[in-house]
XYZ file of C-alpha atoms in Angstrom:
773
model
C 136.971 97.013 48.217
C 134.856 98.248 45.822
C 132.264 95.248 47.053
C 132.777 96.672 50.481
C 132.204 100.019 49.679
C 129.086 99.092 48.351
C 127.815 96.979 50.674
C 128.453 99.588 53.504
C 126.723 101.598 51.402
C 123.740 99.115 51.484
C 123.785 99.219 55.095
C 123.612 102.908 55.838
C 120.679 102.904 53.170
C 118.893 100.044 55.544
C 119.356 101.984 58.466
C 118.098 105.715 57.147
C 115.073 103.234 55.627
C 114.306 101.315 59.379
C 115.309 104.782 61.245
C 112.039 106.190 58.989
C 109.518 103.721 60.649
C 111.166 104.085 63.765
C 112.134 107.009 64.697
C 108.252 108.287 65.594
C 106.378 106.286 67.884
C 102.394 106.679 66.908
C 99.098 106.647 68.988
C 95.890 105.023 68.305
C 93.405 106.849 66.826
C 91.906 109.352 69.632
C 88.643 108.767 69.928
C 87.124 112.311 67.508
C 86.670 110.620 64.406
C 87.704 114.088 62.670
C 90.839 113.485 63.849
C 94.414 111.738 62.722
C 97.152 109.198 64.370
C 99.085 111.697 66.504
C 102.734 110.417 66.468
C 105.435 111.490 68.502
C 109.357 111.350 68.623
C 110.198 107.820 70.443
C 112.756 109.707 72.409
C 110.077 111.807 74.103
C 107.440 109.395 74.554
C 108.931 105.977 74.946
C 108.615 104.605 78.771
C 110.424 101.712 80.399
C 108.898 98.671 80.482
C 109.068 95.742 82.581
C 110.891 92.910 81.647
C 111.872 89.848 83.256
C 113.464 86.692 82.679
C 110.991 83.374 82.674
C 111.709 78.874 82.046
C 108.504 78.536 80.206
C 104.768 79.370 80.206
C 102.349 77.220 81.728
C 99.242 75.888 80.243
C 96.776 79.190 81.870
C 93.400 78.674 83.933
C 91.959 82.160 84.236
C 92.057 85.059 81.847
C 95.782 86.490 80.731
C 95.258 89.988 81.066
C 93.903 89.291 84.833
C 96.107 86.649 85.558
C 98.815 88.568 84.615
C 97.567 91.802 87.112
C 98.056 89.344 89.508
C 101.662 88.473 88.779
C 102.452 92.283 88.227
C 101.277 92.890 91.712
C 103.529 90.671 92.753
C 106.680 91.188 91.134
C 105.778 94.601 92.409
C 106.623 93.357 96.049
C 110.031 91.308 95.556
C 110.930 94.741 92.940
C 113.915 95.296 94.682
C 114.765 91.939 96.518
C 114.393 89.092 94.135
C 113.373 90.100 90.668
C 116.278 90.357 88.053
C 115.002 93.060 85.752
C 116.343 92.175 82.062
C 117.390 95.505 80.090
C 116.821 95.506 75.816
C 120.870 95.324 75.972
C 121.220 92.421 77.671
C 119.188 90.435 75.622
C 121.409 88.776 73.677
C 124.211 88.380 76.602
C 124.571 85.588 78.566
C 121.653 83.474 79.997
C 122.597 81.633 83.306
C 119.357 79.378 82.459
C 120.322 77.795 79.334
C 123.936 78.408 80.140
C 125.492 80.236 76.794
C 124.932 83.495 75.151
C 121.792 83.338 73.528
C 120.813 83.255 69.979
C 116.798 82.617 69.938
C 115.058 84.753 72.330
C 111.302 84.618 72.752
C 109.809 87.707 74.283
C 106.581 87.098 75.733
C 103.530 89.432 76.815
C 100.013 89.734 77.474
C 98.066 91.920 74.124
C 98.984 95.864 74.820
C 101.374 95.381 77.457
C 104.261 97.114 74.999
C 105.836 93.765 72.534
C 105.292 95.800 69.277
C 106.605 98.840 70.793
C 110.357 96.921 72.476
C 110.737 95.699 68.988
C 110.517 99.231 67.581
C 113.124 100.669 70.469
C 115.209 97.852 69.669
C 115.360 98.411 66.050
C 115.745 102.553 66.845
C 118.354 102.104 69.951
C 120.254 99.727 66.891
C 120.081 102.607 63.942
C 121.357 105.186 65.928
C 124.364 102.969 67.121
C 123.585 102.864 70.656
C 122.780 98.833 70.413
C 124.298 95.768 69.274
C 126.698 97.269 66.483
C 127.925 93.361 66.347
C 124.509 92.816 63.859
C 125.462 94.519 60.426
C 121.510 94.207 59.264
C 118.241 93.963 61.366
C 115.166 92.544 59.433
C 111.678 93.249 60.925
C 109.065 91.044 60.251
C 105.540 90.701 61.612
C 103.140 87.739 61.244
C 100.445 88.972 60.447
C 102.064 90.195 57.357
C 103.470 86.775 56.737
C 99.869 85.470 56.669
C 98.675 85.239 53.423
C 102.412 85.053 51.649
C 102.444 81.327 49.617
C 105.649 79.393 49.059
C 108.281 82.045 49.481
C 112.363 81.806 49.966
C 113.892 83.132 52.417
C 115.511 85.909 50.094
C 112.482 86.854 48.241
C 111.275 87.201 52.036
C 113.742 90.091 52.851
C 112.824 91.530 48.915
C 108.980 92.007 49.779
C 110.131 94.340 52.671
C 113.263 95.719 51.703
C 113.669 95.518 48.037
C 116.815 97.780 47.604
C 119.085 95.188 49.172
C 119.208 93.104 45.830
C 122.075 93.981 44.802
C 124.282 92.591 47.790
C 122.065 90.446 49.106
C 123.779 87.251 48.548
C 126.542 88.954 50.334
C 124.808 90.097 53.398
C 123.281 86.650 53.884
C 127.090 84.511 53.681
C 127.675 86.094 56.909
C 124.631 85.065 59.019
C 126.929 85.806 62.752
C 125.751 89.614 61.825
C 122.663 88.919 60.795
C 118.530 89.751 63.229
C 115.673 88.626 62.223
C 113.012 90.096 64.249
C 109.542 88.117 64.096
C 106.763 90.393 66.110
C 103.759 88.697 66.848
C 103.522 84.868 66.961
C 100.220 84.403 68.216
C 99.034 86.506 65.141
C 100.282 83.527 62.536
C 98.229 81.636 60.957
C 100.416 78.959 60.553
C 101.301 76.109 62.233
C 105.008 76.521 63.873
C 106.168 73.079 65.556
C 109.773 74.406 66.584
C 110.173 69.856 67.401
C 109.926 69.476 63.365
C 112.209 67.562 61.777
C 111.521 68.268 57.952
C 113.895 71.569 57.725
C 115.075 74.226 54.515
C 118.705 74.971 54.436
C 118.594 76.804 50.758
C 117.913 80.512 51.821
C 116.977 80.474 47.613
C 114.208 77.913 48.188
C 110.543 78.707 47.980
C 108.754 77.442 51.598
C 106.099 78.245 53.739
C 106.323 81.070 56.163
C 106.657 79.336 59.015
C 108.667 76.791 57.774
C 111.299 79.629 56.974
C 110.889 80.960 60.413
C 111.045 77.067 62.261
C 113.893 76.775 60.070
C 116.082 79.936 61.215
C 115.506 79.365 65.094
C 116.045 75.056 65.071
C 119.387 76.497 62.939
C 119.418 74.285 59.708
C 118.958 77.411 58.071
C 121.209 80.633 57.953
C 122.862 78.146 61.076
C 124.904 81.176 63.202
C 121.834 84.092 62.994
C 120.423 85.446 65.666
C 115.605 85.252 66.227
C 114.184 87.429 68.558
C 110.412 86.720 68.558
C 107.419 87.799 70.265
C 104.557 86.298 71.037
C 101.429 86.284 73.817
C 101.696 83.305 76.598
C 98.973 81.628 75.138
C 100.152 80.973 71.631
C 103.231 79.317 73.911
C 101.332 77.621 76.317
C 100.923 74.443 73.957
C 104.495 75.002 72.048
C 107.234 73.285 72.978
C 109.884 76.515 73.224
C 113.195 74.443 74.210
C 114.851 76.222 71.036
C 114.919 78.942 72.726
C 118.107 79.842 74.533
C 115.863 82.788 76.447
C 112.746 83.492 77.332
C 111.371 86.542 78.686
C 108.093 88.554 80.105
C 107.463 92.159 80.042
C 104.949 92.540 82.675
C 104.541 96.192 81.812
C 105.255 99.653 84.040
C 105.616 99.711 87.622
C 104.454 102.812 89.882
C 106.564 105.241 88.830
C 106.309 104.240 84.467
C 103.138 104.687 84.989
C 102.897 108.296 86.753
C 105.676 109.051 84.142
C 103.051 107.624 81.211
C 100.878 109.923 82.465
C 102.283 112.871 82.698
C 103.606 112.010 79.221
C 100.415 111.760 78.202
C 98.410 114.975 80.021
C 101.905 117.243 79.404
C 99.761 119.536 82.340
C 101.341 118.517 85.436
C 98.228 119.528 87.545
C 95.757 118.072 85.588
C 98.205 114.411 85.500
C 98.255 114.672 89.028
C 94.571 114.516 89.247
C 94.019 111.565 86.998
C 96.539 109.681 87.865
C 95.329 110.551 92.045
C 92.383 109.303 90.896
C 93.226 106.152 89.129
C 96.044 105.326 92.229
C 92.599 105.239 94.578
C 91.142 102.886 92.215
C 92.064 99.078 92.456
C 89.571 98.157 89.757
C 91.425 100.582 86.946
C 95.326 100.473 88.756
C 95.381 97.097 88.024
C 95.411 97.292 84.678
C 97.471 100.118 84.590
C 100.529 97.954 84.533
C 99.725 98.081 80.286
C 100.658 100.484 78.517
C 97.048 100.453 76.272
C 95.460 100.062 79.298
C 96.890 103.212 80.555
C 95.857 105.276 77.004
C 92.620 104.176 77.199
C 92.429 105.263 81.224
C 93.752 108.924 80.256
C 92.059 109.207 76.629
C 88.475 108.748 79.074
C 90.216 111.185 82.431
C 91.455 114.010 79.461
C 87.978 114.060 78.506
C 85.842 113.678 82.590
C 88.261 116.188 83.421
C 88.060 118.687 80.911
C 84.088 119.330 81.485
C 83.105 122.463 82.898
C 79.749 121.258 84.819
C 81.377 119.282 88.520
C 77.808 117.234 87.957
C 79.070 116.125 84.679
C 82.301 115.573 85.665
C 81.327 112.976 88.670
C 79.372 111.202 86.128
C 81.858 110.610 83.719
C 84.454 109.564 86.267
C 84.722 105.442 86.252
C 84.403 103.048 89.073
C 84.987 100.066 87.097
C 85.680 98.707 84.038
C 83.122 98.196 82.561
C 81.996 101.800 83.305
C 85.701 102.908 82.072
C 85.013 101.300 78.400
C 80.854 102.721 78.234
C 82.449 106.176 78.450
C 85.382 105.361 76.435
C 82.367 104.168 73.829
C 80.564 106.746 74.595
C 83.184 109.505 74.508
C 83.997 108.672 70.588
C 80.277 108.038 69.232
C 79.900 111.311 70.971
C 81.775 112.612 68.122
C 80.889 111.039 64.966
C 78.688 112.276 62.776
C 76.756 109.090 61.668
C 73.143 109.039 62.205
C 72.701 106.778 65.368
C 71.202 104.580 63.885
C 74.056 103.819 61.246
C 76.289 104.144 64.210
C 74.002 101.078 66.187
C 74.111 98.813 63.208
C 77.438 99.114 63.232
C 78.132 98.471 66.432
C 75.956 95.365 66.343
C 78.053 94.015 63.509
C 81.384 94.242 65.004
C 79.748 93.397 68.525
C 78.896 90.073 66.643
C 82.662 89.670 64.891
C 83.909 90.348 68.643
C 82.125 87.873 70.246
C 82.995 85.155 67.798
C 86.286 86.175 68.303
C 86.900 86.165 71.902
C 85.239 82.232 72.064
C 87.235 81.202 69.474
C 90.980 83.088 70.613
C 90.318 85.111 67.873
C 91.994 88.663 67.764
C 92.940 89.179 64.451
C 89.909 89.754 61.250
C 90.052 89.930 57.401
C 87.783 91.017 55.002
C 86.157 88.172 54.994
C 84.731 88.168 58.466
C 83.765 91.817 58.335
C 81.690 90.654 55.337
C 80.657 87.711 56.970
C 79.067 89.532 59.857
C 78.054 92.025 57.308
C 80.486 95.263 59.043
C 80.607 98.398 57.288
C 84.365 98.714 55.901
C 83.603 102.190 54.363
C 82.240 103.970 57.750
C 84.260 107.046 59.564
C 83.467 105.431 62.490
C 84.909 101.808 62.021
C 88.754 103.010 62.712
C 87.776 104.346 65.975
C 87.411 101.213 66.882
C 89.129 98.814 65.108
C 92.988 99.024 62.909
C 93.818 98.478 59.904
C 96.655 97.279 59.328
C 97.821 96.471 54.635
C 99.665 93.946 52.884
C 97.485 92.107 53.817
C 94.429 93.832 54.798
C 93.765 92.981 58.684
C 91.920 93.850 61.692
C 92.028 94.393 65.058
C 90.266 96.051 68.233
C 91.817 98.732 69.609
C 92.961 96.439 72.451
C 91.370 93.007 73.424
C 89.696 94.106 76.172
C 87.956 96.328 74.012
C 86.567 93.847 71.546
C 85.605 92.203 75.175
C 83.470 94.638 75.912
C 82.015 94.603 72.278
C 81.247 91.025 72.784
C 79.082 91.827 75.801
C 77.807 95.362 74.920
C 76.388 93.664 71.383
C 73.626 91.585 74.016
C 72.491 94.929 75.026
C 71.964 96.503 71.692
C 71.474 93.646 69.579
C 69.183 91.077 72.224
C 68.432 87.883 71.381
C 67.546 85.543 74.504
C 68.584 82.227 72.772
C 71.677 84.091 72.162
C 72.362 85.372 75.194
C 71.704 82.074 76.824
C 74.131 79.992 74.290
C 76.769 82.784 74.901
C 77.088 82.609 78.499
C 77.135 78.884 78.168
C 79.894 78.510 76.434
C 82.150 81.303 77.980
C 81.488 79.175 81.565
C 82.257 76.487 79.574
C 85.693 77.158 78.912
C 88.588 76.588 81.207
C 91.140 79.000 79.968
C 89.503 81.738 80.901
C 88.761 83.261 78.303
C 84.843 84.511 78.880
C 85.931 86.032 81.777
C 85.889 89.581 80.710
C 83.108 88.757 78.313
C 80.887 87.804 81.410
C 82.328 91.084 84.038
C 80.887 93.182 81.656
C 77.507 91.795 80.032
C 76.933 91.785 84.192
C 78.710 95.561 84.435
C 76.145 97.000 81.726
C 73.314 95.184 83.927
C 73.268 98.315 85.831
C 70.990 100.658 84.417
C 73.335 103.613 85.251
C 76.465 102.464 83.420
C 74.150 101.436 79.938
C 72.229 104.832 80.350
C 76.185 105.998 78.996
C 75.278 104.171 75.768
C 71.502 105.544 75.224
C 70.461 105.360 71.986
C 72.884 102.432 70.393
C 70.736 99.775 72.894
C 68.156 97.929 71.544
C 64.952 98.576 72.946
C 64.868 95.119 74.952
C 67.913 96.001 76.870
C 66.041 95.889 79.997
C 64.787 92.880 79.426
C 68.933 91.737 78.633
C 69.678 93.137 81.870
C 67.245 90.732 83.693
C 67.755 87.624 81.927
C 72.167 88.051 83.521
C 70.544 89.485 86.704
C 68.707 85.904 86.697
C 71.572 84.264 85.717
C 73.512 85.818 88.148
C 71.728 84.828 91.310
C 72.068 81.389 90.106
C 75.543 81.336 89.375
C 76.368 82.365 93.248
C 77.117 78.934 95.082
C 75.390 77.624 98.160
C 77.126 78.605 101.514
C 77.182 74.936 103.092
C 78.652 73.705 99.623
C 81.236 76.647 99.654
C 82.352 76.069 102.462
C 83.825 72.753 101.823
C 85.390 73.000 98.315
C 88.356 74.765 96.789
C 86.355 74.985 93.409
C 83.605 76.544 94.529
C 85.506 79.259 96.624
C 86.881 80.442 93.481
C 83.960 80.293 92.062
C 82.148 82.249 94.872
C 85.165 85.058 94.557
C 84.620 84.762 90.759
C 80.866 85.822 91.235
C 81.837 88.948 93.701
C 83.424 90.323 90.873
C 80.369 90.118 88.506
C 78.597 91.683 91.502
C 81.106 94.420 91.597
C 80.472 95.348 88.043
C 76.703 95.017 88.384
C 77.014 97.998 91.398
C 73.853 96.359 92.204
C 73.475 96.944 96.428
C 69.827 95.098 96.350
C 71.273 92.238 94.114
C 74.221 91.734 96.390
C 72.110 91.675 99.446
C 69.439 89.345 97.876
C 72.431 86.990 96.163
C 74.221 86.371 99.484
C 71.041 87.036 101.982
C 71.237 82.914 103.113
C 75.646 83.706 103.804
C 76.588 84.247 107.045
C 80.127 83.151 106.946
C 82.063 83.381 103.915
C 86.073 80.845 103.692
C 88.015 81.825 101.032
C 91.140 80.084 102.942
C 93.735 78.993 100.686
C 93.097 81.095 97.808
C 95.526 83.704 97.100
C 93.857 86.569 96.682
C 95.539 89.949 95.264
C 94.981 93.503 96.194
C 92.513 93.700 93.392
C 90.382 90.678 94.825
C 90.517 92.021 98.705
C 88.735 95.788 96.885
C 86.443 93.717 95.663
C 85.576 91.563 98.715
C 85.450 94.687 100.349
C 82.419 96.527 98.243
C 80.619 93.093 99.065
C 81.216 93.754 103.004
C 80.266 96.579 102.795
C 76.762 95.725 101.353
C 76.235 92.652 102.679
C 75.897 93.276 106.270
C 74.661 89.742 106.904
C 78.514 88.409 107.061
C 79.124 87.531 110.530
C 82.664 85.055 109.896
C 85.335 85.524 107.199
C 87.747 82.937 106.741
C 90.909 84.432 104.938
C 93.483 82.205 106.449
C 95.848 81.915 103.877
C 95.406 83.890 101.288
C 98.497 86.010 101.103
C 96.930 88.973 101.356
C 100.025 90.950 102.620
C 99.951 94.806 103.955
C 98.270 96.244 100.442
C 95.537 93.664 100.472
C 94.820 94.386 104.196
C 94.858 98.447 103.277
C 92.355 97.589 100.377
C 90.115 94.666 102.348
C 90.016 96.975 106.161
C 86.508 99.768 104.926
C 84.471 96.752 104.755
C 85.737 94.772 107.939
C 83.232 96.675 109.815
C 80.571 94.567 110.427
C 82.150 91.189 110.821
C 81.901 89.589 114.050
C 84.929 86.649 113.785
C 87.889 87.155 111.132
C 90.314 85.224 110.526
C 93.860 86.462 108.485
C 95.643 83.470 109.633
C 99.776 83.462 107.708
C 99.360 86.140 105.641
C 102.549 87.626 105.338
C 100.995 90.803 107.173
C 104.450 92.583 108.244
C 104.078 95.058 111.153
C 103.029 97.606 109.197
C 99.519 96.128 109.045
C 99.594 97.165 112.509
C 98.241 100.473 111.640
C 95.335 98.879 108.773
C 94.253 96.373 111.526
C 93.981 98.948 113.848
C 91.630 100.776 112.224
C 89.714 97.768 111.932
C 89.067 97.404 114.873
C 88.467 100.757 116.222
C 85.816 101.075 113.545
C 84.181 97.774 114.186
C 81.929 97.295 117.414
C 81.225 93.858 116.797
C 84.127 92.365 116.090
C 84.739 89.630 118.742
C 87.493 87.097 117.037
C 90.766 88.166 115.669
C 92.643 85.975 114.657
C 96.296 86.812 113.211
C 98.649 84.225 113.689
C 101.554 83.065 111.487
C 101.983 86.598 110.284
C 105.056 89.250 111.122
C 103.677 91.425 113.102
C 106.271 92.707 115.598
C 107.588 96.170 115.561
C 106.802 99.613 116.713
C 103.394 99.852 115.087
C 102.304 96.914 117.104
C 101.677 99.611 119.790
C 98.806 100.781 117.586
C 97.208 97.366 117.505
C 97.584 96.871 121.006
C 96.009 100.868 121.467
C 93.328 100.046 119.697
C 92.530 96.829 121.646
C 92.910 98.599 124.753
C 89.958 101.477 122.937
C 86.589 101.763 125.287
C 84.807 100.947 121.482
C 86.567 97.234 121.271
C 85.101 94.622 122.591
C 87.177 91.692 120.881
C 86.848 88.263 123.050
C 89.529 86.328 121.314
C 92.399 87.262 120.320
C 95.492 84.675 118.474
C 98.985 86.360 117.809
C 100.845 82.642 117.989
C 104.251 82.713 115.702
C 104.641 86.830 114.902
C 108.312 87.024 115.747
C 107.124 88.708 118.991
C 110.114 89.228 121.514
C 110.858 90.645 124.557
C 110.139 93.823 124.110
C 106.741 93.624 122.680
C 105.665 92.318 126.059
C 105.425 96.103 127.303
C 103.301 96.596 124.369
C 100.989 93.681 124.448
C 100.910 94.787 127.943
C 98.605 97.227 127.229
C 96.060 95.773 125.270
C 96.498 93.087 128.304
C 93.879 95.556 130.244
C 90.316 95.265 128.234
C 87.922 93.680 130.401
C 86.627 92.115 127.270
C 89.038 89.967 126.662
C 89.159 86.709 127.691
C 91.240 83.962 124.882
C 95.035 84.820 124.010
C 97.239 83.783 122.564
C 100.925 83.838 122.305
C 102.410 80.881 121.337
C 105.516 80.160 119.241
C 106.837 83.746 119.848
C 110.475 84.484 121.714
C 109.032 86.435 124.714
C 112.021 85.379 127.408
C 113.872 88.786 129.086
C 112.878 90.811 131.547
C 109.921 92.038 129.868
C 108.038 89.387 130.009
C 107.230 90.981 134.195
C 105.332 93.792 132.169
C 103.006 90.848 130.424
C 102.474 89.314 134.133
C 101.545 92.628 135.538
C 99.137 93.154 133.031
C 97.282 90.290 133.431
C 97.329 91.061 137.022
C 95.907 93.970 136.881
C 92.472 94.399 138.387
C 90.632 95.315 134.372
C 92.225 92.074 133.041
C 89.639 89.589 132.229
C 91.659 86.799 130.239
C 90.113 82.783 130.565
C 92.745 81.620 128.601
C 96.566 82.322 127.605
C 98.738 80.658 125.171
C 102.531 80.658 126.024
C 103.621 77.200 124.112
C 107.038 77.404 123.112
C 107.700 81.034 123.551
C 111.311 79.876 124.695
C 110.774 80.065 128.648
C 113.789 79.218 131.457
C 112.911 77.913 134.702
C 113.503 81.244 135.835
C 110.386 82.811 134.548
C 108.284 80.885 136.555
C 108.900 83.411 139.202
C 107.171 85.900 136.812
C 104.758 83.406 135.375
C 103.746 83.090 139.007
C 103.507 86.633 140.033
C 101.058 86.599 136.610
C 98.476 83.632 137.857
C 98.347 84.277 141.619
C 96.896 87.461 141.168
C 94.262 86.738 138.136
C 90.689 85.006 139.345
C 89.650 84.679 136.175
C 92.530 82.615 134.169
C 91.133 79.509 133.992
C 93.033 77.335 131.195
C 97.056 77.802 131.041
C 99.400 76.630 128.141
C 102.958 76.282 128.888
C 104.054 73.362 126.717
C 107.194 73.351 124.966
C 109.734 76.306 127.223
C 112.252 75.525 129.127
C 110.983 74.916 132.587
C 112.581 72.220 134.637
C 114.701 73.913 137.087
C 115.271 75.160 140.887
C 112.381 77.992 139.990
C 109.627 75.573 139.227
C 108.626 75.469 142.705
C 107.345 78.986 142.291
C 105.396 78.462 139.952
C 103.819 75.216 141.350
C 103.346 77.550 144.596
C 101.143 80.212 142.601
C 99.255 77.236 141.277
C 98.278 75.919 144.977
C 97.544 79.455 146.138
C 93.995 80.174 147.234
C 93.648 83.109 144.127
C 93.937 80.876 141.126
C 91.281 79.183 139.792
C 93.396 77.687 136.612
C 91.098 74.312 135.832
C 93.405 73.254 133.031
C 97.641 73.333 133.009
C 99.147 72.262 129.860
C 103.214 71.289 130.252
C 103.915 69.239 127.382
C 107.746 68.710 126.357
C 109.232 70.932 129.058
C 112.306 68.696 129.689
C 111.551 67.725 132.992
C 112.546 65.710 135.393
C 110.565 62.654 137.110
C 110.579 64.161 140.404
C 109.930 67.610 139.246
C 106.498 65.529 136.708
C 105.676 64.101 140.017
C 105.691 67.738 141.478
C 103.409 68.778 138.840
C 100.652 65.547 139.071
C 100.622 66.540 142.893
C 99.345 69.761 142.005
C 95.802 67.449 141.489
C 95.282 66.281 144.990
C 95.496 69.787 145.796
C 92.954 70.817 143.285
C 91.101 68.068 142.403
C 89.048 70.139 139.770
C 92.521 70.895 137.868
C 93.410 69.202 134.395
C 97.033 68.892 134.513
C 98.616 67.891 130.648
C 101.957 66.506 131.112
């Protein structure tokens, strides 16, 4: 009884110790060197993040933050239907994938998405008694703190962090089912982790390398029955065998509601919070990355300064439009509040810049004292703590966020210009197939803009303008020729990447000069996010030479189309086939038609446009400014009742080709369509009604339409059900003197031999009639 009480006392002491470490949520040091870190009660500052189940981590061919941002948009679209959210209190509940109650759980997430905060939340809830009370003891370790530990036993490792446990540690480890080990930041470990290794340890008293101890816990040779919760970036796991983890989940960050809550918590002033959130919501380049809590902090920090300036002109100039401008303002705000002379600050920026670039190119986010010494970083500078976070035991450094590191890796080429180093860095960044150099290149192009660069005046090299010219020259050469781009999937993606560089550069003359040979942009089958669409809209709005835009199969959806539509006011040919557009998309499409008097061909087949807003689309089609000649609406779930809406758009005399194939138009309202076809204003020359479910009774309605339209030259009625008594009505109309049809398609209508013969005999009456039957 005495031992049990002693153990209970130690357990309570352990909980109190952990509670003191987790009750406060520490925010990054704000960009004013004279202020300390801010801390808030965890329960008042924590915002839920979205966690989803994942089967495995694939090798990534794109920058992980960009790739996850795109992925996050898709989670947003599926949120209420297909994506199963996993709350922290279900991490160790039954897993359908592994068909057991997991003991080994891996939490995956990109930098800044909230992995460490989630672990803190997990421990905080356990201490309060809200979560997983089946665990008597929870041990929390950070991999970066284990990096310099030599061979050590599991017992010594625990006592190193929790020395007060020594009287009862032996007894505690005798009951592994009640133990949870949390290891945060596998990607920050400098030790090899092979979860397939057969060389395992089983004695908690046996000194081993920390990585070996972790693997042995996961493989259950050490303390079999205990539970392990681990976090990592996707890049570290992509090449690892993680089959021993019985559950893998991915943190995808904030959805819209959580982002709004974060802004409300940050600003405290509801009016200011609403103003900031509205600004970001209207800027796709900023909003896309707001799924990251740390990114939200950077944006809120910048906007808190911008919205609090006294001059409205100065306020406008401080509002970022691109990611480069966001981070330039962020750094400028920090520099404007420090007491270091500009020459000293510039020297520090150069040194951390070269260290940042070394890290980006070598996949390093953790630096130690030797790195600082190697790159001549003054670790005694007060300014340093505004950009780098320092961890103790052992001492290590990391930038506030990976994107801050990527910004400095590009900025250093303008702060410490060397043409040789710039060229070498450009070549290296392009050589990596995992996307690690992508944000570096975007920032490099963004800083070529003199206005953006001027935010950091005083910290730039005297030859910064030359660096800008070098980058612009490189960018011009990076753009593929139109002839090559049109036939290659790789070049389509290459072109889209280029558009991002041009967008960050904000140089209209550069856009026009770079794309002056382009009359057609073909990005068909390249899956595009809403951010991709916003960037493409900028390009189209800036470059007026683009006449054709092919976005077939790009999975734009309604949100993507909304972002794209402001740039579609000059194109002549637009293909949006197979983009999962819904009825609501008709509103944006109507806007495009009304604001673009040059549009001649609009391909919208293989979408889902049926519904009340189809009237908006048809209303725009019938407007006086619309001169569309070809409209394709095949396979759009259009029904008989849609014929009323379609009829209103057919009276535009400019419309020559209308494709309504693969819809379900059979019914009484087909008559409305035929009345429109025979109306005086209709000039349709080609009408496609292939596979629309027409029975033979439809021939009566069809006959009235074609008999009274002297302009119709081609009619496709293939794959319907026209065999029957009323087929003769159609035949009579085709032989009338007012019918000018030259080509008739009747394939796949189940016609009898006699009916086929009757159709063929039409040629004897009209020698110029071509029939496919």
